[in-house]
Amino acid sequence: MLFGKMIVLRNAEEIAILKENALLVSKTLAEIGKRIKPGVTTLELDKVAETFIRDHGAEPAFLGYNKFPNSLCVSVNDVVVHGIPSGYQLKEGDIVSVDCGTRYKGYYGDSAYTFAVGEISPAARRLMTVTKEALFKGIAQAVDGNRIGDVSFAVQQHAEQHGYSVVREMVGHGLGRRMHEAPEVPNFGRRGHGKQLKEGMVICIEPMINEGTKNVYLDNDEWTLHTGDNKLSAHYELTVCVRKGTPEILSTFDYIEQL
Ligand code: MG
Ligand code: MG
């Protein structure tokens, strides 16, 4: 659910605070990355994130959001998004999508990364690689004068060219004083369509790409979203400020990938 229809253009001061949030989320995901291994429970990861975020003077934005019970969404294998941390112990060969949010100085951070647990199958690795590539294809379109559909199309085309499917039910979004603001940023769409992007818009681009069917179903817990055929799904998310010429990526995977 998005709050309002108005797309806000952020000034330099606001973008600086959004970047502080973005980097804190990025560092939190790296803390999680250090601990991802067979045997660790997803609830242990959640506690690491909550402590790390609070130690930096921020709040875990997901905790209590629409009554979500934890600080991270931890989505294993066929779970697309919104997995609830639990006593489930990660095992060799799992892929685990971790989505994290912060609130700091009145603004939000929101980023996600799919991690491998130990050795994973070549098929799982390929899905992760293509999903991350799709994210960066989308980001490249987030420039002043383009339209949302340019971002959406770029993501969809890359995923589908590799034989994967794009989840329709969940989309990217604007980010600011709320975690989910206008505009919606779908991972499917048509070039040249949708709202025009303008310098100073801050959006989260977050492809959720499935190995098999694009369809999803909701678990009995009313949060966990599974792939319709229980095949794998991957999810990467970064926060981007629309600029003229070249987009400015506020969050980063560098802390994770330097591990
Ligand atoms: Mg997120
Ligand atoms: Mg998001």
PDB file of C-alpha atoms and ligand atoms in Angstrom:
ATOM      1  CA  MET A   1       0.000   0.000   0.000  1.00  0.00           C
ATOM      2  CA  LEU A   2       1.352   3.377  -0.973  1.00  0.00           C
ATOM      3  CA  PHE A   3       0.664   6.523   1.008  1.00  0.00           C
ATOM      4  CA  GLY A   4      -0.758   9.197  -1.227  1.00  0.00           C
ATOM      5  CA  LYS A   5      -0.343   9.788  -4.919  1.00  0.00           C
ATOM      6  CA  MET A   6       1.986  12.752  -4.803  1.00  0.00           C
ATOM      7  CA  ILE A   7       5.563  12.161  -5.870  1.00  0.00           C
ATOM      8  CA  VAL A   8       7.893  14.233  -3.724  1.00  0.00           C
ATOM      9  CA  LEU A   9      11.146  15.677  -5.016  1.00  0.00           C
ATOM     10  CA  ARG A  10      13.762  15.622  -2.243  1.00  0.00           C
ATOM     11  CA  ASN A  11      16.182  18.421  -1.485  1.00  0.00           C
ATOM     12  CA  ALA A  12      19.883  17.884  -0.778  1.00  0.00           C
ATOM     13  CA  GLU A  13      19.400  17.767   2.990  1.00  0.00           C
ATOM     14  CA  GLU A  14      16.694  15.114   2.724  1.00  0.00           C
ATOM     15  CA  ILE A  15      18.737  13.071   0.265  1.00  0.00           C
ATOM     16  CA  ALA A  16      21.685  13.192   2.684  1.00  0.00           C
ATOM     17  CA  ILE A  17      19.494  11.695   5.444  1.00  0.00           C
ATOM     18  CA  LEU A  18      18.047   9.112   3.067  1.00  0.00           C
ATOM     19  CA  LYS A  19      21.633   8.172   2.189  1.00  0.00           C
ATOM     20  CA  GLU A  20      22.490   7.752   5.895  1.00  0.00           C
ATOM     21  CA  ASN A  21      19.545   5.368   6.153  1.00  0.00           C
ATOM     22  CA  ALA A  22      20.525   3.594   2.942  1.00  0.00           C
ATOM     23  CA  LEU A  23      24.091   3.007   4.144  1.00  0.00           C
ATOM     24  CA  LEU A  24      22.921   1.780   7.549  1.00  0.00           C
ATOM     25  CA  VAL A  25      20.656  -0.766   5.861  1.00  0.00           C
ATOM     26  CA  SER A  26      23.527  -1.765   3.568  1.00  0.00           C
ATOM     27  CA  LYS A  27      25.823  -2.299   6.568  1.00  0.00           C
ATOM     28  CA  THR A  28      23.127  -4.231   8.422  1.00  0.00           C
ATOM     29  CA  LEU A  29      22.759  -6.597   5.468  1.00  0.00           C
ATOM     30  CA  ALA A  30      26.538  -7.119   5.516  1.00  0.00           C
ATOM     31  CA  GLU A  31      26.323  -8.040   9.227  1.00  0.00           C
ATOM     32  CA  ILE A  32      23.707 -10.606   8.241  1.00  0.00           C
ATOM     33  CA  GLY A  33      25.893 -11.828   5.383  1.00  0.00           C
ATOM     34  CA  LYS A  34      28.729 -12.562   7.837  1.00  0.00           C
ATOM     35  CA  ARG A  35      26.447 -14.882   9.785  1.00  0.00           C
ATOM     36  CA  ILE A  36      24.728 -16.746   6.969  1.00  0.00           C
ATOM     37  CA  LYS A  37      25.770 -20.384   7.241  1.00  0.00           C
ATOM     38  CA  PRO A  38      24.184 -23.795   7.721  1.00  0.00           C
ATOM     39  CA  GLY A  39      22.641 -24.177  11.183  1.00  0.00           C
ATOM     40  CA  VAL A  40      21.900 -20.525  11.919  1.00  0.00           C
ATOM     41  CA  THR A  41      18.215 -19.767  12.461  1.00  0.00           C
ATOM     42  CA  THR A  42      16.459 -16.974  10.662  1.00  0.00           C
ATOM     43  CA  LEU A  43      15.366 -15.587  14.036  1.00  0.00           C
ATOM     44  CA  GLU A  44      19.036 -15.302  15.089  1.00  0.00           C
ATOM     45  CA  LEU A  45      19.637 -13.186  11.979  1.00  0.00           C
ATOM     46  CA  ASP A  46      16.687 -11.003  12.903  1.00  0.00           C
ATOM     47  CA  LYS A  47      18.120 -10.313  16.364  1.00  0.00           C
ATOM     48  CA  VAL A  48      21.509  -9.392  14.873  1.00  0.00           C
ATOM     49  CA  ALA A  49      19.808  -6.868  12.602  1.00  0.00           C
ATOM     50  CA  GLU A  50      17.643  -5.341  15.318  1.00  0.00           C
ATOM     51  CA  THR A  51      20.615  -4.911  17.662  1.00  0.00           C
ATOM     52  CA  PHE A  52      22.865  -3.482  14.932  1.00  0.00           C
ATOM     53  CA  ILE A  53      20.236  -0.964  13.810  1.00  0.00           C
ATOM     54  CA  ARG A  54      19.463   0.178  17.371  1.00  0.00           C
ATOM     55  CA  ASP A  55      23.184   0.420  18.213  1.00  0.00           C
ATOM     56  CA  HIS A  56      23.406   2.978  15.398  1.00  0.00           C
ATOM     57  CA  GLY A  57      20.660   5.122  16.876  1.00  0.00           C
ATOM     58  CA  ALA A  58      18.035   4.064  14.348  1.00  0.00           C
ATOM     59  CA  GLU A  59      14.894   1.957  14.535  1.00  0.00           C
ATOM     60  CA  PRO A  60      14.078  -1.237  12.627  1.00  0.00           C
ATOM     61  CA  ALA A  61      11.366   0.030  10.284  1.00  0.00           C
ATOM     62  CA  PHE A  62       9.729  -3.320   9.558  1.00  0.00           C
ATOM     63  CA  LEU A  63       9.099  -4.140  13.230  1.00  0.00           C
ATOM     64  CA  GLY A  64       5.407  -3.459  13.792  1.00  0.00           C
ATOM     65  CA  TYR A  65       4.858  -2.174  10.241  1.00  0.00           C
ATOM     66  CA  ASN A  66       1.299  -3.320   9.438  1.00  0.00           C
ATOM     67  CA  LYS A  67       1.869  -5.530  12.518  1.00  0.00           C
ATOM     68  CA  PHE A  68       4.850  -7.371  10.969  1.00  0.00           C
ATOM     69  CA  PRO A  69       6.430  -9.140  13.977  1.00  0.00           C
ATOM     70  CA  ASN A  70      10.170  -8.747  13.232  1.00  0.00           C
ATOM     71  CA  SER A  71      12.968  -6.465  12.026  1.00  0.00           C
ATOM     72  CA  LEU A  72      13.856  -8.477   8.898  1.00  0.00           C
ATOM     73  CA  CYS A  73      11.926 -10.297   6.242  1.00  0.00           C
ATOM     74  CA  VAL A  74      13.819 -13.565   5.695  1.00  0.00           C
ATOM     75  CA  SER A  75      12.602 -15.484   2.656  1.00  0.00           C
ATOM     76  CA  VAL A  76      14.107 -18.919   1.998  1.00  0.00           C
ATOM     77  CA  ASN A  77      14.076 -20.723  -1.391  1.00  0.00           C
ATOM     78  CA  ASP A  78      10.489 -20.677  -2.723  1.00  0.00           C
ATOM     79  CA  VAL A  79       9.528 -17.727  -0.512  1.00  0.00           C
ATOM     80  CA  VAL A  80       9.399 -14.589  -2.646  1.00  0.00           C
ATOM     81  CA  VAL A  81       9.182 -11.966   0.116  1.00  0.00           C
ATOM     82  CA  HIS A  82       7.876 -11.274   3.627  1.00  0.00           C
ATOM     83  CA  GLY A  83       9.148 -14.473   5.250  1.00  0.00           C
ATOM     84  CA  ILE A  84       8.818 -14.238   9.037  1.00  0.00           C
ATOM     85  CA  PRO A  85      11.983 -15.046  11.030  1.00  0.00           C
ATOM     86  CA  SER A  86      11.621 -18.332  12.889  1.00  0.00           C
ATOM     87  CA  GLY A  87      13.486 -21.295  14.345  1.00  0.00           C
ATOM     88  CA  TYR A  88      14.157 -22.590  10.819  1.00  0.00           C
ATOM     89  CA  GLN A  89      17.842 -23.489  10.533  1.00  0.00           C
ATOM     90  CA  LEU A  90      19.447 -22.528   7.234  1.00  0.00           C
ATOM     91  CA  LYS A  91      20.912 -25.486   5.401  1.00  0.00           C
ATOM     92  CA  GLU A  92      23.588 -25.965   2.757  1.00  0.00           C
ATOM     93  CA  GLY A  93      22.191 -25.138  -0.678  1.00  0.00           C
ATOM     94  CA  ASP A  94      19.438 -22.764   0.485  1.00  0.00           C
ATOM     95  CA  ILE A  95      19.120 -19.308  -0.983  1.00  0.00           C
ATOM     96  CA  VAL A  96      17.843 -16.691   1.432  1.00  0.00           C
ATOM     97  CA  SER A  97      16.481 -13.263   0.560  1.00  0.00           C
ATOM     98  CA  VAL A  98      16.887 -10.783   3.402  1.00  0.00           C
ATOM     99  CA  ASP A  99      14.956  -7.514   3.299  1.00  0.00           C
ATOM    100  CA  CYS A 100      15.773  -4.814   5.856  1.00  0.00           C
ATOM    101  CA  GLY A 101      14.423  -1.377   6.709  1.00  0.00           C
ATOM    102  CA  THR A 102      15.495   1.477   8.973  1.00  0.00           C
ATOM    103  CA  ARG A 103      13.966   4.667  10.279  1.00  0.00           C
ATOM    104  CA  TYR A 104      16.416   7.413  11.218  1.00  0.00           C
ATOM    105  CA  LYS A 105      16.016  11.188  11.531  1.00  0.00           C
ATOM    106  CA  GLY A 106      12.443  10.902  10.263  1.00  0.00           C
ATOM    107  CA  TYR A 107      13.297   9.105   7.009  1.00  0.00           C
ATOM    108  CA  TYR A 108      13.526   5.508   5.838  1.00  0.00           C
ATOM    109  CA  GLY A 109      15.995   3.017   4.419  1.00  0.00           C
ATOM    110  CA  ASP A 110      14.994  -0.185   2.581  1.00  0.00           C
ATOM    111  CA  SER A 111      17.205  -2.737   0.831  1.00  0.00           C
ATOM    112  CA  ALA A 112      17.293  -6.465   0.118  1.00  0.00           C
ATOM    113  CA  TYR A 113      19.846  -9.087  -0.934  1.00  0.00           C
ATOM    114  CA  THR A 114      19.669 -12.779  -1.742  1.00  0.00           C
ATOM    115  CA  PHE A 115      22.446 -14.795  -0.083  1.00  0.00           C
ATOM    116  CA  ALA A 116      23.727 -18.295  -0.793  1.00  0.00           C
ATOM    117  CA  VAL A 117      24.006 -20.708   2.125  1.00  0.00           C
ATOM    118  CA  GLY A 118      27.243 -22.638   1.567  1.00  0.00           C
ATOM    119  CA  GLU A 119      27.455 -24.331  -1.826  1.00  0.00           C
ATOM    120  CA  ILE A 120      24.367 -23.802  -3.968  1.00  0.00           C
ATOM    121  CA  SER A 121      23.278 -25.323  -7.279  1.00  0.00           C
ATOM    122  CA  PRO A 122      24.342 -23.701 -10.561  1.00  0.00           C
ATOM    123  CA  ALA A 123      20.633 -23.096 -11.273  1.00  0.00           C
ATOM    124  CA  ALA A 124      20.199 -21.168  -8.024  1.00  0.00           C
ATOM    125  CA  ARG A 125      23.380 -19.169  -8.679  1.00  0.00           C
ATOM    126  CA  ARG A 126      22.168 -18.241 -12.146  1.00  0.00           C
ATOM    127  CA  LEU A 127      18.803 -17.039 -10.838  1.00  0.00           C
ATOM    128  CA  MET A 128      20.556 -14.829  -8.272  1.00  0.00           C
ATOM    129  CA  THR A 129      22.969 -13.424 -10.845  1.00  0.00           C
ATOM    130  CA  VAL A 130      20.253 -12.616 -13.375  1.00  0.00           C
ATOM    131  CA  THR A 131      18.013 -11.023 -10.720  1.00  0.00           C
ATOM    132  CA  LYS A 132      20.815  -8.740  -9.571  1.00  0.00           C
ATOM    133  CA  GLU A 133      21.656  -7.877 -13.180  1.00  0.00           C
ATOM    134  CA  ALA A 134      17.974  -7.049 -13.768  1.00  0.00           C
ATOM    135  CA  LEU A 135      18.079  -4.640 -10.823  1.00  0.00           C
ATOM    136  CA  PHE A 136      21.042  -2.774 -12.318  1.00  0.00           C
ATOM    137  CA  LYS A 137      19.389  -2.719 -15.770  1.00  0.00           C
ATOM    138  CA  GLY A 138      16.422  -1.034 -14.091  1.00  0.00           C
ATOM    139  CA  ILE A 139      18.598   1.399 -12.144  1.00  0.00           C
ATOM    140  CA  ALA A 140      20.328   2.510 -15.358  1.00  0.00           C
ATOM    141  CA  GLN A 141      16.952   3.815 -16.587  1.00  0.00           C
ATOM    142  CA  ALA A 142      16.296   5.890 -13.428  1.00  0.00           C
ATOM    143  CA  VAL A 143      17.296   9.191 -14.988  1.00  0.00           C
ATOM    144  CA  ASP A 144      15.503  12.512 -15.294  1.00  0.00           C
ATOM    145  CA  GLY A 145      13.134  12.545 -18.259  1.00  0.00           C
ATOM    146  CA  ASN A 146      12.631   8.769 -18.460  1.00  0.00           C
ATOM    147  CA  ARG A 147       9.422   7.131 -17.271  1.00  0.00           C
ATOM    148  CA  ILE A 148       8.702   4.460 -14.693  1.00  0.00           C
ATOM    149  CA  GLY A 149       7.898   2.093 -17.567  1.00  0.00           C
ATOM    150  CA  ASP A 150      11.476   2.396 -18.805  1.00  0.00           C
ATOM    151  CA  VAL A 151      12.726   1.036 -15.483  1.00  0.00           C
ATOM    152  CA  SER A 152      10.033  -1.652 -15.404  1.00  0.00           C
ATOM    153  CA  PHE A 153      10.650  -2.774 -18.970  1.00  0.00           C
ATOM    154  CA  ALA A 154      14.407  -3.048 -18.472  1.00  0.00           C
ATOM    155  CA  VAL A 155      13.969  -5.301 -15.444  1.00  0.00           C
ATOM    156  CA  GLN A 156      11.335  -7.479 -17.093  1.00  0.00           C
ATOM    157  CA  GLN A 157      13.187  -7.852 -20.368  1.00  0.00           C
ATOM    158  CA  HIS A 158      16.389  -8.998 -18.679  1.00  0.00           C
ATOM    159  CA  ALA A 159      14.607 -11.546 -16.488  1.00  0.00           C
ATOM    160  CA  GLU A 160      12.446 -12.959 -19.257  1.00  0.00           C
ATOM    161  CA  GLN A 161      15.340 -13.140 -21.737  1.00  0.00           C
ATOM    162  CA  HIS A 162      16.890 -15.608 -19.307  1.00  0.00           C
ATOM    163  CA  GLY A 163      13.730 -17.701 -19.036  1.00  0.00           C
ATOM    164  CA  TYR A 164      12.591 -16.371 -15.678  1.00  0.00           C
ATOM    165  CA  SER A 165       9.337 -14.711 -14.640  1.00  0.00           C
ATOM    166  CA  VAL A 166       8.510 -11.472 -12.865  1.00  0.00           C
ATOM    167  CA  VAL A 167       6.264 -11.305  -9.806  1.00  0.00           C
ATOM    168  CA  ARG A 168       3.350  -8.957 -10.480  1.00  0.00           C
ATOM    169  CA  GLU A 169       1.803  -8.611  -7.030  1.00  0.00           C
ATOM    170  CA  MET A 170       4.695  -6.791  -5.338  1.00  0.00           C
ATOM    171  CA  VAL A 171       6.427  -3.687  -6.693  1.00  0.00           C
ATOM    172  CA  GLY A 172       9.110  -1.128  -5.893  1.00  0.00           C
ATOM    173  CA  HIS A 173       8.138   2.272  -4.528  1.00  0.00           C
ATOM    174  CA  GLY A 174       9.076   5.790  -3.589  1.00  0.00           C
ATOM    175  CA  LEU A 175      10.893   6.223  -0.270  1.00  0.00           C
ATOM    176  CA  GLY A 176      11.057   9.176   2.078  1.00  0.00           C
ATOM    177  CA  ARG A 177       9.171  10.059   5.246  1.00  0.00           C
ATOM    178  CA  ARG A 178       7.186   6.858   4.643  1.00  0.00           C
ATOM    179  CA  MET A 179       8.550   3.490   3.701  1.00  0.00           C
ATOM    180  CA  HIS A 180       6.180   3.097   0.785  1.00  0.00           C
ATOM    181  CA  GLU A 181       5.361   6.247  -1.148  1.00  0.00           C
ATOM    182  CA  ALA A 182       4.312   7.048  -4.687  1.00  0.00           C
ATOM    183  CA  PRO A 183       5.285   6.179  -7.320  1.00  0.00           C
ATOM    184  CA  GLU A 184       4.837   2.437  -7.616  1.00  0.00           C
ATOM    185  CA  VAL A 185       7.782   0.911  -9.480  1.00  0.00           C
ATOM    186  CA  PRO A 186       6.626  -2.367 -11.081  1.00  0.00           C
ATOM    187  CA  ASN A 187       9.169  -4.871 -12.376  1.00  0.00           C
ATOM    188  CA  PHE A 188       7.157  -5.284 -15.568  1.00  0.00           C
ATOM    189  CA  GLY A 189       5.862  -2.692 -17.982  1.00  0.00           C
ATOM    190  CA  ARG A 190       6.144  -0.822 -21.204  1.00  0.00           C
ATOM    191  CA  ARG A 191       8.860   1.554 -22.337  1.00  0.00           C
ATOM    192  CA  GLY A 192       7.789   5.177 -22.439  1.00  0.00           C
ATOM    193  CA  HIS A 193       4.768   4.602 -20.180  1.00  0.00           C
ATOM    194  CA  GLY A 194       4.023   5.641 -16.622  1.00  0.00           C
ATOM    195  CA  LYS A 195       4.991   8.627 -14.511  1.00  0.00           C
ATOM    196  CA  GLN A 196       7.920  10.735 -15.619  1.00  0.00           C
ATOM    197  CA  LEU A 197      11.053  10.535 -13.489  1.00  0.00           C
ATOM    198  CA  LYS A 198      12.469  13.814 -12.219  1.00  0.00           C
ATOM    199  CA  GLU A 199      15.726  14.801 -10.557  1.00  0.00           C
ATOM    200  CA  GLY A 200      15.369  14.394  -6.775  1.00  0.00           C
ATOM    201  CA  MET A 201      12.845  11.545  -6.810  1.00  0.00           C
ATOM    202  CA  VAL A 202      13.982   8.736  -4.510  1.00  0.00           C
ATOM    203  CA  ILE A 203      12.766   5.254  -5.395  1.00  0.00           C
ATOM    204  CA  CYS A 204      13.403   1.666  -4.360  1.00  0.00           C
ATOM    205  CA  ILE A 205      13.842  -0.681  -7.299  1.00  0.00           C
ATOM    206  CA  GLU A 206      13.388  -4.285  -6.233  1.00  0.00           C
ATOM    207  CA  PRO A 207      12.969  -7.110  -8.743  1.00  0.00           C
ATOM    208  CA  MET A 208      11.446 -10.310  -7.370  1.00  0.00           C
ATOM    209  CA  ILE A 209      12.285 -12.915 -10.015  1.00  0.00           C
ATOM    210  CA  ASN A 210      11.020 -16.491 -10.099  1.00  0.00           C
ATOM    211  CA  GLU A 211      12.646 -19.569 -11.578  1.00  0.00           C
ATOM    212  CA  GLY A 212       9.258 -20.916 -12.726  1.00  0.00           C
ATOM    213  CA  THR A 213       5.769 -19.463 -12.703  1.00  0.00           C
ATOM    214  CA  LYS A 214       5.212 -15.772 -12.013  1.00  0.00           C
ATOM    215  CA  ASN A 215       2.237 -16.694  -9.835  1.00  0.00           C
ATOM    216  CA  VAL A 216       2.465 -16.562  -6.075  1.00  0.00           C
ATOM    217  CA  TYR A 217       0.357 -17.621  -3.126  1.00  0.00           C
ATOM    218  CA  LEU A 218       0.033 -16.346   0.404  1.00  0.00           C
ATOM    219  CA  ASP A 219       0.825 -18.613   3.332  1.00  0.00           C
ATOM    220  CA  ASN A 220      -1.677 -19.186   6.161  1.00  0.00           C
ATOM    221  CA  ASP A 221       0.411 -16.762   8.274  1.00  0.00           C
ATOM    222  CA  GLU A 222      -0.878 -14.021   5.911  1.00  0.00           C
ATOM    223  CA  TRP A 223       2.645 -12.663   5.321  1.00  0.00           C
ATOM    224  CA  THR A 224       4.811 -15.263   3.621  1.00  0.00           C
ATOM    225  CA  LEU A 225       4.523 -15.108  -0.178  1.00  0.00           C
ATOM    226  CA  HIS A 226       5.502 -18.358  -1.953  1.00  0.00           C
ATOM    227  CA  THR A 227       6.062 -19.090  -5.639  1.00  0.00           C
ATOM    228  CA  GLY A 228       3.039 -20.854  -7.120  1.00  0.00           C
ATOM    229  CA  ASP A 229       5.103 -23.903  -8.105  1.00  0.00           C
ATOM    230  CA  ASN A 230       7.441 -23.798  -5.098  1.00  0.00           C
ATOM    231  CA  LYS A 231      10.452 -23.201  -7.330  1.00  0.00           C
ATOM    232  CA  LEU A 232      13.091 -20.659  -6.293  1.00  0.00           C
ATOM    233  CA  SER A 233      12.732 -16.880  -6.144  1.00  0.00           C
ATOM    234  CA  ALA A 234      15.379 -14.155  -5.713  1.00  0.00           C
ATOM    235  CA  HIS A 235      15.073 -10.516  -4.598  1.00  0.00           C
ATOM    236  CA  TYR A 236      17.497  -7.595  -4.689  1.00  0.00           C
ATOM    237  CA  GLU A 237      16.641  -4.009  -3.761  1.00  0.00           C
ATOM    238  CA  LEU A 238      18.525  -0.715  -3.798  1.00  0.00           C
ATOM    239  CA  THR A 239      17.485   2.893  -3.191  1.00  0.00           C
ATOM    240  CA  VAL A 240      18.123   5.253  -6.073  1.00  0.00           C
ATOM    241  CA  CYS A 241      17.930   9.019  -6.431  1.00  0.00           C
ATOM    242  CA  VAL A 242      16.894  10.062  -9.937  1.00  0.00           C
ATOM    243  CA  ARG A 243      19.465  12.397 -11.476  1.00  0.00           C
ATOM    244  CA  LYS A 244      20.143  13.948 -14.846  1.00  0.00           C
ATOM    245  CA  GLY A 245      22.315  11.632 -16.928  1.00  0.00           C
ATOM    246  CA  THR A 246      23.366   9.093 -14.296  1.00  0.00           C
ATOM    247  CA  PRO A 247      21.294   7.828 -11.378  1.00  0.00           C
ATOM    248  CA  GLU A 248      22.724   8.122  -7.864  1.00  0.00           C
ATOM    249  CA  ILE A 249      22.509   4.826  -5.988  1.00  0.00           C
ATOM    250  CA  LEU A 250      22.125   5.700  -2.298  1.00  0.00           C
ATOM    251  CA  SER A 251      22.487   2.186  -0.882  1.00  0.00           C
ATOM    252  CA  THR A 252      25.192  -0.300  -1.851  1.00  0.00           C
ATOM    253  CA  PHE A 253      26.007  -3.999  -1.955  1.00  0.00           C
ATOM    254  CA  ASP A 254      29.735  -3.238  -1.526  1.00  0.00           C
ATOM    255  CA  TYR A 255      29.774  -3.989   2.220  1.00  0.00           C
ATOM    256  CA  ILE A 256      28.246  -7.405   1.524  1.00  0.00           C
ATOM    257  CA  GLU A 257      30.382  -8.258  -1.456  1.00  0.00           C
ATOM    258  CA  GLN A 258      33.646  -7.201   0.223  1.00  0.00           C
ATOM    259  CA  LEU A 259      33.102  -9.949   2.852  1.00  0.00           C
TER     260      LEU A 259
HETATM  261 MG    MG B   1      12.647  -3.916   1.094  1.00  0.00          MG
HETATM  262 MG    MG B   2      11.029  -1.910  -0.710  1.00  0.00          MG
END
